[in-house]
Coordinates of C-alpha atoms and ligand atoms in Angstrom, one line a residue:
X357 CA 1.9 -42.0 -95.5
X358 CA 1.6 -41.8 -99.2
X359 CA 3.8 -41.8 -102.1
X360 CA 3.7 -38.8 -104.7
X361 CA 5.5 -38.3 -107.7
X362 CA 5.3 -35.5 -111.0
X363 CA 7.0 -35.4 -114.1
X364 CA 7.6 -33.3 -116.5
X365 CA 9.0 -34.2 -120.0
X366 CA 9.2 -33.6 -123.9
X367 CA 7.5 -37.0 -123.9
X368 CA 4.6 -38.7 -122.7
X369 CA 5.0 -39.1 -118.9
X370 CA 2.5 -41.4 -118.1
X371 CA 4.8 -44.5 -117.8
X372 CA 7.0 -42.4 -115.8
X373 CA 4.3 -41.5 -113.1
X374 CA 3.3 -45.4 -113.2
X375 CA 6.7 -47.0 -112.6
X376 CA 7.2 -43.9 -110.0
X377 CA 4.0 -45.3 -108.4
X378 CA 5.0 -49.1 -108.5
X379 CA 8.3 -48.0 -106.7
X380 CA 6.5 -45.7 -104.0
X381 CA 3.9 -48.5 -103.6
X382 CA 5.0 -49.6 -100.2
X383 CA 4.1 -46.1 -98.8
X384 CA 0.2 -46.5 -99.7
X385 CA -1.6 -49.0 -101.3
X386 CA -5.5 -48.0 -100.5
X387 CA -5.9 -46.2 -103.5
X388 CA -4.1 -44.4 -106.6
X389 CA -4.5 -41.8 -109.3
X390 CA -3.0 -39.5 -111.4
X391 CA -3.6 -36.1 -113.5
X392 CA -2.0 -35.4 -116.9
X393 CA -2.3 -31.9 -118.2
X394 CA -3.3 -31.1 -121.7
X395 CA -6.3 -28.5 -122.8
X396 CA -7.9 -30.3 -120.2
X397 CA -7.0 -32.3 -117.0
X398 CA -7.1 -35.8 -117.5
X399 CA -7.5 -37.6 -114.2
X400 CA -7.8 -41.2 -113.4
X401 CA -8.3 -42.9 -110.0
X402 CA -8.7 -46.5 -108.7
X403 CA -9.4 -47.6 -105.2
X404 CA -6.7 -50.7 -104.8
X405 CA -3.2 -51.2 -106.1
X406 CA -1.1 -49.1 -108.8
X407 CA -1.9 -51.9 -111.0
X408 CA -5.7 -51.3 -111.2
X409 CA -4.7 -47.9 -112.1
X410 CA -2.5 -48.7 -114.5
X411 CA -5.2 -50.9 -116.1
X412 CA -7.5 -47.9 -116.1
X413 CA -5.2 -45.9 -117.4
X414 CA -4.6 -48.1 -120.7
X415 CA -8.2 -48.2 -120.9
X416 CA -8.4 -44.7 -121.0
X417 CA -5.2 -43.9 -122.9
X418 CA -4.2 -41.2 -120.9
X419 CA -1.3 -39.4 -122.2
X420 CA 0.6 -36.2 -121.7
X421 CA 3.7 -34.2 -121.2
X422 CA 3.2 -33.2 -117.5
X423 CA 1.5 -35.2 -114.7
X424 CA 1.4 -36.0 -111.4
X425 CA 0.6 -39.1 -109.3
X426 CA 0.1 -40.8 -106.0
X427 CA -0.6 -43.9 -103.9
X428 CA -2.7 -43.3 -101.0
X429 CA -2.6 -44.6 -97.4
X430 CA -5.4 -42.7 -96.1
X431 CA -5.4 -40.5 -93.0
X432 CA -8.5 -38.7 -93.5
X433 CA -11.3 -40.1 -95.2
X434 CA -12.2 -43.8 -95.7
X435 CA -10.4 -45.5 -98.6
X436 CA -13.0 -45.1 -101.5
X437 CA -13.2 -43.7 -105.1
X438 CA -14.2 -40.5 -103.7
X439 CA -11.6 -39.9 -101.4
X440 CA -8.7 -41.2 -104.1
X441 CA -6.4 -39.0 -105.2
X442 CA -5.7 -36.5 -107.2
X443 CA -8.3 -34.1 -105.9
X444 CA -9.7 -31.5 -108.0
X445 CA -10.8 -27.8 -107.8
X446 CA -13.4 -26.8 -110.8
X447 CA -11.6 -29.5 -113.2
X448 CA -8.8 -27.0 -113.6
X449 CA -6.6 -27.8 -110.8
X450 CA -5.4 -30.7 -109.1
X451 CA -3.1 -31.6 -106.2
X452 CA -1.5 -34.6 -104.8
X453 CA -0.4 -34.4 -101.1
X454 CA 1.5 -36.2 -98.6
X455 CA 0.8 -35.4 -95.0
X456 CA -2.0 -34.1 -92.9
X457 CA -3.7 -30.4 -93.1
X458 CA -4.3 -30.1 -89.1
X459 CA -6.6 -26.9 -89.5
X460 CA -8.6 -28.6 -92.7
X461 CA -12.1 -28.4 -90.8
X462 CA -12.0 -24.9 -90.2
X463 CA -10.7 -24.0 -93.6
X464 CA -13.5 -26.2 -95.2
X465 CA -15.9 -24.4 -93.5
X466 CA -14.9 -21.1 -94.7
X467 CA -14.3 -22.4 -98.1
X468 CA -17.8 -24.1 -98.0
X469 CA -19.0 -20.4 -97.1
X470 CA -17.1 -19.2 -99.9
X471 CA -19.3 -21.7 -102.2
X472 CA -16.9 -24.5 -102.8
X473 CA -18.7 -27.9 -102.8
X474 CA -16.2 -30.6 -101.3
X475 CA -16.5 -33.8 -103.2
X476 CA -14.5 -36.1 -100.5
X477 CA -13.9 -36.3 -96.6
X478 CA -10.1 -35.7 -96.8
X479 CA -8.1 -33.2 -95.4
X480 CA -6.4 -32.7 -98.8
X481 CA -9.1 -31.2 -100.6
X482 CA -8.9 -28.0 -98.9
X483 CA -5.5 -27.4 -101.0
X484 CA -7.0 -27.4 -104.4
X485 CA -9.8 -25.1 -103.6
X486 CA -7.8 -22.7 -101.6
X487 CA -5.3 -22.6 -104.8
X488 CA -8.3 -21.9 -107.2
X489 CA -9.4 -19.4 -104.7
X490 CA -6.0 -17.6 -104.9
X491 CA -5.3 -17.9 -108.6
X492 CA -8.7 -16.0 -109.4
X493 CA -6.8 -13.4 -107.7
X494 CA -3.1 -13.7 -109.2
X495 CA -3.8 -15.7 -112.3
X496 CA -0.6 -17.4 -111.4
X497 CA -0.1 -20.7 -110.3
X498 CA 3.2 -19.9 -108.1
X499 CA 1.6 -17.2 -106.5
X500 CA -1.7 -19.4 -105.5
X501 CA 0.4 -21.9 -104.0
X502 CA 2.4 -19.7 -101.7
X503 CA -0.8 -18.0 -100.7
X504 CA -2.2 -21.4 -99.9
X505 CA 0.6 -22.7 -98.0
X506 CA 0.8 -19.6 -96.0
X507 CA -2.8 -20.7 -94.0
X508 CA -1.8 -24.3 -93.8
X509 CA -1.4 -25.8 -90.4
X510 CA 0.4 -29.4 -90.5
X511 CA 3.1 -31.3 -92.6
X512 CA 2.8 -31.4 -96.2
X513 CA 4.7 -32.4 -99.5
X514 CA 2.6 -31.5 -102.7
X515 CA 2.5 -31.0 -106.2
X516 CA -0.1 -28.8 -107.9
X517 CA -1.0 -28.3 -111.7
X518 CA -3.7 -26.4 -113.5
X519 CA -5.0 -26.5 -117.0
X520 CA -4.8 -22.8 -117.3
X521 CA -0.5 -23.2 -116.8
X522 CA -0.3 -26.5 -118.8
X523 CA 3.3 -26.4 -118.8
X524 CA 3.9 -25.9 -115.5
X525 CA 4.0 -27.7 -112.1
X526 CA 4.6 -26.1 -108.5
X527 CA 5.9 -28.6 -105.7
X528 CA 6.6 -27.7 -102.2
X529 CA 7.6 -29.3 -99.2
X530 CA 7.0 -27.9 -95.5
X531 CA 10.3 -26.2 -94.7
X532 CA 11.7 -26.6 -98.2
X533 CA 11.4 -23.8 -101.0
X534 CA 9.0 -23.9 -103.6
X535 CA 10.0 -25.6 -107.0
X536 CA 8.6 -25.1 -110.5
X537 CA 8.5 -27.5 -113.1
X538 CA 8.4 -26.1 -116.8
X539 CA 8.0 -27.8 -120.1
X540 CA 10.1 -26.4 -122.4
X541 CA 8.8 -25.2 -125.6
X542 CA 10.4 -25.9 -129.2
Ligands
LIG1084 N1 -3.8 -36.3 -95.7 C1 -4.2 -37.2 -96.8 C2 -5.5 -38.1 -96.6 O1 -5.7 -38.7 -96.1 C3 -3.0 -37.9 -97.0 C4 -2.4 -39.0 -96.4 C5 -0.8 -39.5 -96.6 O2 -0.1 -38.6 -96.7 O3 -0.6 -40.5 -96.0 O4 -5.7 -38.5 -98.1

């Protein structure tokens, strides 16, 4: 179990994400993290409670109008900074995921053959590399997430962002339609 939250607004969403994580902390408290999307992804992770993450976020002055966050209760991979969410691919794509990807080992092997380097022991990391792989074909975050979930076995609710589409967030839950959050430009 864990808690995930995404926020899109015309103001800095970091306070919304942190408050959301505080409310979701009962779902997992071995580590926490967030990503805000600007020209680059600004990722902050911490082992331990949401309060440690909030302190790091203040120190690093992380800000953005679109972001995703997560508070973890580990199922795959020990609680440690390398396994703390969100997981990134190519410093351009990020995912937060609640659930278990049952076929993660075979997907990991295929992705490693394709040249992806894994930085964590989690099942979640396959998702973000798959999205990156399919984005190279479609240049469309929604299409890439659709192609990715077609390969996943198991349970998931997830939110995905990428720096190539900084105003967009794609969220999906097993058995439910895809949702797209988008910043409205002035
Ligand atoms: N399987 C993921 C992990 O271990 C998500 C855990 C969860 O949903 O509780 O990081």
